Tab-separated table of N, CA and C in Angstrom:
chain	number	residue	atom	x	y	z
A	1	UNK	N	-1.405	-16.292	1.348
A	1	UNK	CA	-0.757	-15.079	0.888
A	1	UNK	C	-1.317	-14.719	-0.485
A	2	UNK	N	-1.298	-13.255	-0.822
A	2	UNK	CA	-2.201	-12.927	-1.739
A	2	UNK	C	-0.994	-12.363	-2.756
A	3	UNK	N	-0.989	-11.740	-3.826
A	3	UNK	CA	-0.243	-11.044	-4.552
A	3	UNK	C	-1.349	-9.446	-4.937
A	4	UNK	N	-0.773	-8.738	-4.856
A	4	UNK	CA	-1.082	-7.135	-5.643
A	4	UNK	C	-0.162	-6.042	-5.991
A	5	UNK	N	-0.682	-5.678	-6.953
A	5	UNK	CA	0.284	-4.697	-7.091
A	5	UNK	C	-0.059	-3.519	-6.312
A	6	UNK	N	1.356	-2.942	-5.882
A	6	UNK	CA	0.674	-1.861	-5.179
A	6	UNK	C	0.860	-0.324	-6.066
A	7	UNK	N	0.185	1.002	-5.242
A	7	UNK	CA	-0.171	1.805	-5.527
A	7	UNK	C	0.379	2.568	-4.429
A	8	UNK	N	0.768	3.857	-4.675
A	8	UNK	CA	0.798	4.957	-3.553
A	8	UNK	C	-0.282	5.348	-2.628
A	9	UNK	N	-1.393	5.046	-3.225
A	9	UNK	CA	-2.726	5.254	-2.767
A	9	UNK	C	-3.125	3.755	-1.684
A	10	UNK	N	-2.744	3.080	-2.708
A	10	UNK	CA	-3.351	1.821	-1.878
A	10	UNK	C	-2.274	1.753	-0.544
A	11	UNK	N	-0.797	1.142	-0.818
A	11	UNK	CA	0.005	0.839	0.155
A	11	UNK	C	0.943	1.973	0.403
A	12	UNK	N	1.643	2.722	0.009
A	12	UNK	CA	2.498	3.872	-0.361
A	12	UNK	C	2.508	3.606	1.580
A	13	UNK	N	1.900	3.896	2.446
A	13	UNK	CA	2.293	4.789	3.859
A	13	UNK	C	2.927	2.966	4.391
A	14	UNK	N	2.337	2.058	4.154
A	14	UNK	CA	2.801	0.983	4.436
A	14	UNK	C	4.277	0.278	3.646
A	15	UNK	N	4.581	0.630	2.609
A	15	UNK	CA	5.880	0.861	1.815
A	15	UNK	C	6.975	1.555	2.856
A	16	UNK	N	6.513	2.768	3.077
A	16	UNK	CA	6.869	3.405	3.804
A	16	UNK	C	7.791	3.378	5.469
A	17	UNK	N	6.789	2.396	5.713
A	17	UNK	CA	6.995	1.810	7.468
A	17	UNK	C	7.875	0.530	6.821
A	18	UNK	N	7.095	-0.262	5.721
A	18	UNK	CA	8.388	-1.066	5.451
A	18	UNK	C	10.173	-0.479	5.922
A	19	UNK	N	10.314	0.540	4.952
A	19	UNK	CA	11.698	0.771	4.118
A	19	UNK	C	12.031	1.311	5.752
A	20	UNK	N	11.275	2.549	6.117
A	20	UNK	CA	11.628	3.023	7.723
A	20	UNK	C	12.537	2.014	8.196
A	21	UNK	N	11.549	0.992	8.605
A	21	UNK	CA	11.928	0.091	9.925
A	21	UNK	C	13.744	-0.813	9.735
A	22	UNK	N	13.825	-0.503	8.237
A	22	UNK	CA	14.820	-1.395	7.640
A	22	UNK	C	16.226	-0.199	7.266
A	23	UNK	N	16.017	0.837	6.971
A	23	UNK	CA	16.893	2.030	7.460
A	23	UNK	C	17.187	2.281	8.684
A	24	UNK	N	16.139	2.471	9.350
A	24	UNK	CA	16.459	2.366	11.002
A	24	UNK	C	17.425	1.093	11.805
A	25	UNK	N	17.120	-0.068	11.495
A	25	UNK	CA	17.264	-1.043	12.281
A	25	UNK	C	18.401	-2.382	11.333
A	26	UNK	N	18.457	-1.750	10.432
A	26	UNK	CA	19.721	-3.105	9.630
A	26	UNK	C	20.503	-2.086	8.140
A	27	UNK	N	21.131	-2.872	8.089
A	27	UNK	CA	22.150	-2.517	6.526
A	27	UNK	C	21.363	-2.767	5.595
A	28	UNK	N	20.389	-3.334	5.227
A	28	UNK	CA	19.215	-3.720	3.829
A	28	UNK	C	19.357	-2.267	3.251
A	29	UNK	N	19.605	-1.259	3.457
A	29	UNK	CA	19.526	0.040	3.087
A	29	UNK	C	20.800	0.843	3.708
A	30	UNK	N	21.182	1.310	2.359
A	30	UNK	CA	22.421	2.190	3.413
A	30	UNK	C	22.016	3.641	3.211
A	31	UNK	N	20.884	4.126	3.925
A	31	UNK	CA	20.420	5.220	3.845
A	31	UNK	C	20.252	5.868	5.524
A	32	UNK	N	20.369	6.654	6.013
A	32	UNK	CA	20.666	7.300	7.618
A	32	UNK	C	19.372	7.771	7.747
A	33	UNK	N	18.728	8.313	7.403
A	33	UNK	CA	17.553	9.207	8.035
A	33	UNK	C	16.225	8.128	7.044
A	34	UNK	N	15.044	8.420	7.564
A	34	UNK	CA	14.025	7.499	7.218
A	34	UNK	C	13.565	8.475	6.523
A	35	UNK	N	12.501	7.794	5.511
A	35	UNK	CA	11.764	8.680	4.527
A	35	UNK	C	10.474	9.226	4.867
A	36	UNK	N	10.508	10.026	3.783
A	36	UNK	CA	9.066	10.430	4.135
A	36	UNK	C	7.766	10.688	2.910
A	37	UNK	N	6.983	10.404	3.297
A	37	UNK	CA	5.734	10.479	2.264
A	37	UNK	C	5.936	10.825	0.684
A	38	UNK	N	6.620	11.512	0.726
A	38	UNK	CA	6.792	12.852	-0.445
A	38	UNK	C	8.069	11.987	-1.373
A	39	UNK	N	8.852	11.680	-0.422
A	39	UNK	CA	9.535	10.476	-1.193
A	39	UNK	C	8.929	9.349	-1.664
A	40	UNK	N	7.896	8.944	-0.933
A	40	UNK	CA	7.196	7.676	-1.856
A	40	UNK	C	6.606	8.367	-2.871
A	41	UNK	N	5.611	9.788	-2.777
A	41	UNK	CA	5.533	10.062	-4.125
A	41	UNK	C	6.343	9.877	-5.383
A	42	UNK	N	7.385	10.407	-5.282
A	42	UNK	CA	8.747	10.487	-6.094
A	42	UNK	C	9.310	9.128	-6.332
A	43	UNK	N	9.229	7.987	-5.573
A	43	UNK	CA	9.445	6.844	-6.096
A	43	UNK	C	8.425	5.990	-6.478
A	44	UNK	N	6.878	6.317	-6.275
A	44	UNK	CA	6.108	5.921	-6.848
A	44	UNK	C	5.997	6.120	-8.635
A	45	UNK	N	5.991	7.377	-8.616
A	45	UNK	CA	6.048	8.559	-9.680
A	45	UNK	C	7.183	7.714	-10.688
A	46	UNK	N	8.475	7.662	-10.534
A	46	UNK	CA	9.587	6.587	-11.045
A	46	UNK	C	9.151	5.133	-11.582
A	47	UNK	N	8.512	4.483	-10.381
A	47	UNK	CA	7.771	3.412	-10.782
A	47	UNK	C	6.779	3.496	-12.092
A	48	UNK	N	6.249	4.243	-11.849
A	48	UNK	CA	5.003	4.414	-12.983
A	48	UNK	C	5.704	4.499	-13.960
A	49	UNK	N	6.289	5.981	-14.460
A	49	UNK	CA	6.716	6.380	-15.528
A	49	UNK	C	7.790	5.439	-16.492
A	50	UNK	N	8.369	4.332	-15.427
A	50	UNK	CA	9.683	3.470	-16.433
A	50	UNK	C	8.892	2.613	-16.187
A	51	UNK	N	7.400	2.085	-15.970
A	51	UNK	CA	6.650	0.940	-15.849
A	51	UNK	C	7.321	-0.032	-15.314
A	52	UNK	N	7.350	0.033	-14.248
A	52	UNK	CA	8.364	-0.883	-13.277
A	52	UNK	C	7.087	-1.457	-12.180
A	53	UNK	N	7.434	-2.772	-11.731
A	53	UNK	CA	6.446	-3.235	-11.092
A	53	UNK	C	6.610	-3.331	-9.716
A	54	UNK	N	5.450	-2.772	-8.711
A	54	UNK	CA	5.282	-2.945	-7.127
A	54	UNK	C	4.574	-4.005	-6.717
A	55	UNK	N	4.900	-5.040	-6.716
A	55	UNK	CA	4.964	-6.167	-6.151
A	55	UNK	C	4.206	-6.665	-4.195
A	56	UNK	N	2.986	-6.829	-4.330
A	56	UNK	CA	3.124	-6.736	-2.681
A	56	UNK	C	2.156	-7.834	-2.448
A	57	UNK	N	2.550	-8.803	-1.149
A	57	UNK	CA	2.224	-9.702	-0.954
A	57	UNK	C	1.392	-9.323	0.547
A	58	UNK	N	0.283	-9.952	0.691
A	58	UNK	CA	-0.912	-9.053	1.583
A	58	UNK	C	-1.171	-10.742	2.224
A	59	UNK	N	-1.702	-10.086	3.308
A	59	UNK	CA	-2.457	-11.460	4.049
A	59	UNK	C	-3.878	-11.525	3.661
A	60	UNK	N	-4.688	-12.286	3.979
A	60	UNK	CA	-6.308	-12.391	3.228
A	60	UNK	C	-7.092	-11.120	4.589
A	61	UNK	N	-6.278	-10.419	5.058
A	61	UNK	CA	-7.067	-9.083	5.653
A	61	UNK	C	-7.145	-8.021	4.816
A	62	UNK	N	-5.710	-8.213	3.764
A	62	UNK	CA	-4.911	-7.096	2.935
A	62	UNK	C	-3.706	-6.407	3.502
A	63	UNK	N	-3.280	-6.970	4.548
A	63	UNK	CA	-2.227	-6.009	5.444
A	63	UNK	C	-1.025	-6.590	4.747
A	64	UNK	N	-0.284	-5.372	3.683
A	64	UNK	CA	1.213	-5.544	3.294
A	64	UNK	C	1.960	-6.512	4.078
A	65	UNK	N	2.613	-7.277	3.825
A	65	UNK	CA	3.502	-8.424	4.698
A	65	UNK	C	4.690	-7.803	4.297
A	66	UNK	N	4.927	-7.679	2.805
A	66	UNK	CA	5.926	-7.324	1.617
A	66	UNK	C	6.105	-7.188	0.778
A	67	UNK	N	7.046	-6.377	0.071
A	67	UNK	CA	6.414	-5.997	-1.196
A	67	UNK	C	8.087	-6.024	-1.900
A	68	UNK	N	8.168	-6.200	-3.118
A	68	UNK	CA	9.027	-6.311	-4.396
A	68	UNK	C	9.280	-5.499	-5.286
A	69	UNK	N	10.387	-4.825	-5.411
A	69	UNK	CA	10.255	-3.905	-6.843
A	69	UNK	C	11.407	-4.192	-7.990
A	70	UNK	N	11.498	-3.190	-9.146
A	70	UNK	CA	12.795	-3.042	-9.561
A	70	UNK	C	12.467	-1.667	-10.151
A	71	UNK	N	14.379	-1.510	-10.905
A	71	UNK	CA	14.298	-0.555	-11.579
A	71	UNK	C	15.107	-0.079	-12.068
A	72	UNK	N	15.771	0.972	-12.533
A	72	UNK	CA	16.929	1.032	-13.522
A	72	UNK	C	18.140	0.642	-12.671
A	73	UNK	N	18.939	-0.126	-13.678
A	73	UNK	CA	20.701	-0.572	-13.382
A	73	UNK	C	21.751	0.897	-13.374
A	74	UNK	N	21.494	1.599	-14.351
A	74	UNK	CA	21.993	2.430	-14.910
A	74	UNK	C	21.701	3.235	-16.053
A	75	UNK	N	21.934	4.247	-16.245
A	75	UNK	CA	21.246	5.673	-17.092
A	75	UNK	C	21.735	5.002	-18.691
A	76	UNK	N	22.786	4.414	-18.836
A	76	UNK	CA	22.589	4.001	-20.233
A	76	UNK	C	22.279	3.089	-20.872
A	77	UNK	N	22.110	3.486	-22.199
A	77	UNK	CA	20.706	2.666	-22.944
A	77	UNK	C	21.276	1.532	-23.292
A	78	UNK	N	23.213	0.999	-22.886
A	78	UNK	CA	22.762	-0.328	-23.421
A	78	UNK	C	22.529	-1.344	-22.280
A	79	UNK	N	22.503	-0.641	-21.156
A	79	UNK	CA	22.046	-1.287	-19.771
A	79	UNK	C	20.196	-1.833	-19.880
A	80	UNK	N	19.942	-1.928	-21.481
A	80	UNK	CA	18.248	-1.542	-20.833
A	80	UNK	C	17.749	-2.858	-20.438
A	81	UNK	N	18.295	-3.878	-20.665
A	81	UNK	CA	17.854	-5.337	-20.856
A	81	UNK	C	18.241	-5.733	-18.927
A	82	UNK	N	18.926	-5.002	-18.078
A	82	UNK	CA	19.428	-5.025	-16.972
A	82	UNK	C	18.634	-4.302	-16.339
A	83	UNK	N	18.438	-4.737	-14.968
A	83	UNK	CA	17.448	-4.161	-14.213
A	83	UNK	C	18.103	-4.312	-12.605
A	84	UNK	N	17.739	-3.917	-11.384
A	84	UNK	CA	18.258	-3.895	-10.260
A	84	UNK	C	17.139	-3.910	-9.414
A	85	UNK	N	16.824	-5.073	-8.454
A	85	UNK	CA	15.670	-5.399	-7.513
A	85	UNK	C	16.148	-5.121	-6.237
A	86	UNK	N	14.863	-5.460	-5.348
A	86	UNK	CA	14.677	-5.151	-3.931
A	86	UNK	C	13.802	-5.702	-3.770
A	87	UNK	N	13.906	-6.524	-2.516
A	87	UNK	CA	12.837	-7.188	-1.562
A	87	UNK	C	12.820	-6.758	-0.290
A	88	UNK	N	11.737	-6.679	0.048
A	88	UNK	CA	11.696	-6.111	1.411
A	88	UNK	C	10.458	-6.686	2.396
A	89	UNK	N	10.395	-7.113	3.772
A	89	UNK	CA	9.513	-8.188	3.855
A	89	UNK	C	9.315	-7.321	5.468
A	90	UNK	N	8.148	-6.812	6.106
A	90	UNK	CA	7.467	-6.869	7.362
A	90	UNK	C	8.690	-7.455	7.976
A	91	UNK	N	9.031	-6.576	9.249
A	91	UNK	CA	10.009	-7.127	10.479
A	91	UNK	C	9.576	-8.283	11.043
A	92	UNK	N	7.727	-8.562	10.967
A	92	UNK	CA	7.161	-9.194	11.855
A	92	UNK	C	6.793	-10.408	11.216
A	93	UNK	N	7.043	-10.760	10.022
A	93	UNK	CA	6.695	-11.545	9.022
A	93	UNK	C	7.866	-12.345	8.049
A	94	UNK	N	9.121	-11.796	8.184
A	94	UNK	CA	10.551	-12.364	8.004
A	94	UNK	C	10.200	-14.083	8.277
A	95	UNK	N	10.913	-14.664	7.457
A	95	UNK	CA	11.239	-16.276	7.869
A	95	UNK	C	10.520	-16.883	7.484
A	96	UNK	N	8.806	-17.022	6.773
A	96	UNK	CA	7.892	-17.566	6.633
A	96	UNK	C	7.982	-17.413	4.712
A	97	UNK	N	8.927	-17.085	3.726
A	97	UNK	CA	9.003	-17.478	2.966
A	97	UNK	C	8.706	-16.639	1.521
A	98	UNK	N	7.905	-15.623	2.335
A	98	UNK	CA	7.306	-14.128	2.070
A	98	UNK	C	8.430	-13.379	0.844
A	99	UNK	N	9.528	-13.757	1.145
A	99	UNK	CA	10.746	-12.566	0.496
A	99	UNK	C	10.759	-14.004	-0.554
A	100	UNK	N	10.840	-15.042	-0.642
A	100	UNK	CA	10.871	-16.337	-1.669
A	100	UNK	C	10.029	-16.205	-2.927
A	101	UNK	N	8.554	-15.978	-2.273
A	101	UNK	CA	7.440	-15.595	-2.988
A	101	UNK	C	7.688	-14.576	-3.949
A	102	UNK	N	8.262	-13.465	-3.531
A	102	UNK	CA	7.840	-12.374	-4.024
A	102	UNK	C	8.963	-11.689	-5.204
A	103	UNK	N	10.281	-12.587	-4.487
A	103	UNK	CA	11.567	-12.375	-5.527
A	103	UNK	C	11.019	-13.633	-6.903
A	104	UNK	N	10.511	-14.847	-6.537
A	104	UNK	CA	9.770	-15.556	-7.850
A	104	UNK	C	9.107	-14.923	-8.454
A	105	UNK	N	7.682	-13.794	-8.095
A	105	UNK	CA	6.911	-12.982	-8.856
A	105	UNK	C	8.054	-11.710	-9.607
A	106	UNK	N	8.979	-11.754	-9.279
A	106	UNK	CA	9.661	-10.084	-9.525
A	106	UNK	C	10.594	-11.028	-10.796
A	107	UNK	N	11.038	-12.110	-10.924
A	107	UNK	CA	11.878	-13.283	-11.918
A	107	UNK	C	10.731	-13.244	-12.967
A	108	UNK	N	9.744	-13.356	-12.589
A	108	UNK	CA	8.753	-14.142	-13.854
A	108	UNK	C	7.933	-12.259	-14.703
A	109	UNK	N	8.173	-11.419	-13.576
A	109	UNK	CA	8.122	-10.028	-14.247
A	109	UNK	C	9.086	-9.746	-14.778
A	110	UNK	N	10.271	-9.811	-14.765
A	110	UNK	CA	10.810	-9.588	-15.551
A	110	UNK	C	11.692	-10.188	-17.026
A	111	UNK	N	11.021	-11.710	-16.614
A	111	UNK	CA	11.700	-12.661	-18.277
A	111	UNK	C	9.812	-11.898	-18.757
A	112	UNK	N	8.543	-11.884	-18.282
A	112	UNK	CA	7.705	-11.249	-18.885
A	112	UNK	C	7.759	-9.934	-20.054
A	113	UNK	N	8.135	-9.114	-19.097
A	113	UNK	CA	8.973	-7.802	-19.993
A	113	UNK	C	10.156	-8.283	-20.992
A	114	UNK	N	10.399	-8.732	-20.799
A	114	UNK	CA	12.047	-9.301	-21.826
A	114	UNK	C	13.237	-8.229	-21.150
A	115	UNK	N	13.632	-8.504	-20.322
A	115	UNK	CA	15.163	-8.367	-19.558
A	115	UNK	C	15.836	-9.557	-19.557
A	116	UNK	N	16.735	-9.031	-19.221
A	116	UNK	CA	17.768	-10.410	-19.333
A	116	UNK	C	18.489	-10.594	-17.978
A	117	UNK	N	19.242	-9.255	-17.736
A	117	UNK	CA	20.113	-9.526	-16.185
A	117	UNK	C	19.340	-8.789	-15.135
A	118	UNK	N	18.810	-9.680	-13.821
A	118	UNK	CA	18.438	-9.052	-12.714
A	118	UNK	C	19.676	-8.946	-11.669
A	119	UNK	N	19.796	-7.847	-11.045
A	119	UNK	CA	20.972	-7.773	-10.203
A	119	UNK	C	20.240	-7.460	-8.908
A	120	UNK	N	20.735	-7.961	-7.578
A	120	UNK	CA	20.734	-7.833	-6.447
A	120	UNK	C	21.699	-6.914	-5.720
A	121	UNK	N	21.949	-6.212	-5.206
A	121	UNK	CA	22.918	-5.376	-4.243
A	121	UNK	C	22.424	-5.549	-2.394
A	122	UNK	N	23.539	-6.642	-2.159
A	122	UNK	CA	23.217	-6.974	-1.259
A	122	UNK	C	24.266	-6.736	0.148
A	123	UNK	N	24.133	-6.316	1.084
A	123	UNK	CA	25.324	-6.216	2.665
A	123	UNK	C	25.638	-7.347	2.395
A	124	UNK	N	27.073	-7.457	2.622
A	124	UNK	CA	27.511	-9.252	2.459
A	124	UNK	C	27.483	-9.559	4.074
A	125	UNK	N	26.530	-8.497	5.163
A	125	UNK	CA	26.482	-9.500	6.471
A	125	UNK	C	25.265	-9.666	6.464
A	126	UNK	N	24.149	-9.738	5.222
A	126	UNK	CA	23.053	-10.088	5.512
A	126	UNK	C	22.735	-11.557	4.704
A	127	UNK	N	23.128	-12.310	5.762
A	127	UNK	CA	23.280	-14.087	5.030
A	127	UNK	C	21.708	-14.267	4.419
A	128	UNK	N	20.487	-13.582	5.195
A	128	UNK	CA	19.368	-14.369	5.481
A	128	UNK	C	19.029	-14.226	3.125
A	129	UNK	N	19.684	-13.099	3.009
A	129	UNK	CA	19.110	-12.362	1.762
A	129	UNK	C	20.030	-13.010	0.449
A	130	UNK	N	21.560	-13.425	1.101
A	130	UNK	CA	22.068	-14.169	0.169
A	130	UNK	C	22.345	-15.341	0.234
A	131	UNK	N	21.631	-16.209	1.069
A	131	UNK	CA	21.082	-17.490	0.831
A	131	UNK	C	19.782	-17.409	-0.035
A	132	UNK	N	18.915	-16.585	0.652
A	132	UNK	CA	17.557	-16.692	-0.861
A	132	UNK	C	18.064	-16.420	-2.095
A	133	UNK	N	18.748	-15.190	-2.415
A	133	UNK	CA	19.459	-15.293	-3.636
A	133	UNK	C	20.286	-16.920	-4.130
A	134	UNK	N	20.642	-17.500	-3.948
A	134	UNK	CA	21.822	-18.227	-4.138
A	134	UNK	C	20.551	-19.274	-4.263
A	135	UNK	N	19.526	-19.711	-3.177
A	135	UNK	CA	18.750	-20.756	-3.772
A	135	UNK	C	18.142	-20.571	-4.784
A	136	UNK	N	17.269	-19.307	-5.508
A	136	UNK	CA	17.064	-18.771	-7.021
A	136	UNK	C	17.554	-18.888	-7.680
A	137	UNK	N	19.058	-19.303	-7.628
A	137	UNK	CA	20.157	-19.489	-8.853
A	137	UNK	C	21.267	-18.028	-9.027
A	138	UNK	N	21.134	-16.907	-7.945
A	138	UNK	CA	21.683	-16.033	-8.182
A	138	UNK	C	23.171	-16.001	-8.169
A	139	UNK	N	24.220	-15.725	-8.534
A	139	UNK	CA	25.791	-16.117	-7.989
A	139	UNK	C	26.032	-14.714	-7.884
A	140	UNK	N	27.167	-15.027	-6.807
A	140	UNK	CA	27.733	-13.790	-6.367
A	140	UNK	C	28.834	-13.215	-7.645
A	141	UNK	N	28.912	-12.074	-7.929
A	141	UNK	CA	29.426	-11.784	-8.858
A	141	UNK	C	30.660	-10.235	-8.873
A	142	UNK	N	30.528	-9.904	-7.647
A	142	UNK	CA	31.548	-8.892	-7.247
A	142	UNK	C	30.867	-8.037	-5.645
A	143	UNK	N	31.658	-8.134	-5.258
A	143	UNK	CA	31.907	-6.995	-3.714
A	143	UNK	C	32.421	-6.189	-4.260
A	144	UNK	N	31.824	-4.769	-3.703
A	144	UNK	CA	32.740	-3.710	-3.653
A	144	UNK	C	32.674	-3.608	-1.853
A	145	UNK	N	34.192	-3.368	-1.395
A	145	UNK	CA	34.669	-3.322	0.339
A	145	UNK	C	34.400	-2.112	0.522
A	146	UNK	N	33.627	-2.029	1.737
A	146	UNK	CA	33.450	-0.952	2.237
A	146	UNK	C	33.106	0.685	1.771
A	147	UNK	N	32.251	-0.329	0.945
A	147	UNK	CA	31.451	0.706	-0.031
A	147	UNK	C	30.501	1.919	0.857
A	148	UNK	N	29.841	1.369	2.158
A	148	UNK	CA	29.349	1.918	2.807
A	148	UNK	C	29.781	2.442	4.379
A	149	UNK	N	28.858	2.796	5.184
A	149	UNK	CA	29.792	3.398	6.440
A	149	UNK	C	27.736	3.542	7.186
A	150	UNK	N	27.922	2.982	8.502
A	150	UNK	CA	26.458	2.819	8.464
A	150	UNK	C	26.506	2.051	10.072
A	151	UNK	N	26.282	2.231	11.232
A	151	UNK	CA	26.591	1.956	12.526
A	151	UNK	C	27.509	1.992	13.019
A	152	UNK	N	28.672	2.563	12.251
A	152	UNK	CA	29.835	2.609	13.092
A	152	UNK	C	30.501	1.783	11.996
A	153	UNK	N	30.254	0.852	11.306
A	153	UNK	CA	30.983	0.274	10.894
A	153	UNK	C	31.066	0.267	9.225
A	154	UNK	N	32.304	-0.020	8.630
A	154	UNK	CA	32.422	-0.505	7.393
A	154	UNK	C	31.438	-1.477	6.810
A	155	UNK	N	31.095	-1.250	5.606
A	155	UNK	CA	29.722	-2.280	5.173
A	155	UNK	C	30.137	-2.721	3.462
A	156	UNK	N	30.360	-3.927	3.191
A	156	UNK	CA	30.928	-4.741	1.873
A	156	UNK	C	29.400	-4.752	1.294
A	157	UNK	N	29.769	-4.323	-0.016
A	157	UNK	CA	28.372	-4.605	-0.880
A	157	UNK	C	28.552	-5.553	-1.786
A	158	UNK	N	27.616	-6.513	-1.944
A	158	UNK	CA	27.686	-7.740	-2.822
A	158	UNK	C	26.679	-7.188	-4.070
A	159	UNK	N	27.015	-8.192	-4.928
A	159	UNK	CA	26.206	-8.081	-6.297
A	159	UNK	C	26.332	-9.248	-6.651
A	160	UNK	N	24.967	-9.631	-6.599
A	160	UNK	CA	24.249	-10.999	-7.078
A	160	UNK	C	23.166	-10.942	-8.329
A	161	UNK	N	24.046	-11.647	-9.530
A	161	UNK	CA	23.466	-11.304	-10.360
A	161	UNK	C	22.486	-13.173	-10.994
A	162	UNK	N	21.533	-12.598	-11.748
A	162	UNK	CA	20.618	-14.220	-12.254
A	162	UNK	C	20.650	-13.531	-13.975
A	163	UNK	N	20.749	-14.687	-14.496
A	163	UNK	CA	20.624	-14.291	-16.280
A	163	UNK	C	19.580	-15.245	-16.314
A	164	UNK	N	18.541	-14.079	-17.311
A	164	UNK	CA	17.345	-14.630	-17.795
A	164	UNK	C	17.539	-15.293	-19.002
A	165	UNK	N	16.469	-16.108	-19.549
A	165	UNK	CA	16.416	-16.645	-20.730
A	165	UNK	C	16.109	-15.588	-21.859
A	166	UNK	N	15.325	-14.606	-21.562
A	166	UNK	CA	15.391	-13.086	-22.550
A	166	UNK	C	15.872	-11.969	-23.013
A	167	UNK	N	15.636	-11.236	-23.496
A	167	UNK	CA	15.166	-11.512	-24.559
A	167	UNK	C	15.352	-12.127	-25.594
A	168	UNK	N	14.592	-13.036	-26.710
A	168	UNK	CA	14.909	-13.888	-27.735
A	168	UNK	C	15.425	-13.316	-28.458
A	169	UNK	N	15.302	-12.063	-29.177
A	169	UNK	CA	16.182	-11.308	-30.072
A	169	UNK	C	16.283	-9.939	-29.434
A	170	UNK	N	17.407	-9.902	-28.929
A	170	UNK	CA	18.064	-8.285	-28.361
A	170	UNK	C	18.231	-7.453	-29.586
A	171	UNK	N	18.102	-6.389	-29.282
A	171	UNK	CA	18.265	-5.007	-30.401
A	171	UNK	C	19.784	-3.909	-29.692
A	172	UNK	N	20.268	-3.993	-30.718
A	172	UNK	CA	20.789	-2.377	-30.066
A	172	UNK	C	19.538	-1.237	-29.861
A	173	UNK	N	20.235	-0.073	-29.671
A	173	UNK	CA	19.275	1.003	-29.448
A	173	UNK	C	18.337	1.082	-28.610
């Protein structure tokens, strides 16, 4: 397994089929309709501009397996040291350790930058995502019930949060 960062150019349509297949087919997303191109612009575009990192783990062909991001917690500034991730891993490639990898590269990007709290927002019926959390050291730290509405059914959102060792000296402002 390789590491790169990705690009709209490079992976963007493969990002893409990622997030699809995972809107379509599970709670990892509580979003109804699948995206489209123009939206990865716009979240590429986001990425760039708050220098936030795309994370993507490739096989030695280059074919995306999965890829990692983050990005703002919240609009205010004393949230800045807080950040909010996503992993997202190939339907076809799940289980092999891929989402392990890539949430370690997205930990060590961000004590890099100097953040302090990474937060997870996770379906509390998706065990596979909060067992990897929980072996990272993440603890569960609040549900909100039925925050969502998404196959018919009610959907509990978890928040799994990890405290970094950074930054060494925090600032206001």
């Amino acid at each position: 397994m390789n590491f790169v960062d990705c690009t709209y150019t490079t992976y963007g349509e493969a990002i893409l089929d990622i997030f699809n297949e995972a809107i379509i087919n599970s709670t990892a997303l509580y979003d109804y309709q699948p995206r489209t191109m123009e939206n990865m612009v716009e979240w590429f575009d986001r990425k760039i501009t708050n220098q936030f990192p795309v994370i993507g783990a490739t096989n030695n062909g280059g074919e995306l397996l999965g890829f990692a991001s983050y990005g703002t917690f919240r609009q205010w500034t004393a949230y800045k040291y807080t950040i909010e991730h996503s992993v997202y891993v190939h339907h076809q490639h799940r289980g092999q350790g891929i989402g392990q990898a890539l949430l370690e590269k997205l930990i060590a990007s961000a004590i890099d930058r100097q953040y302090h709290t990474l937060i997870g927002g996770i379906d509390m019926s998706n065990q596979a995502s909060i067992s990897l959390h929980q072996k990272l050291g993440f603890r569960h730290c609040g549900t909100i019930a039925q925050a969502g509405f998404k196959f018919g059914s009610w959907l509990d959102l978890g928040f799994y949060q990890l405290l970094l060792p950074t930054p060494l000296q925090p600032i206001d402002g």
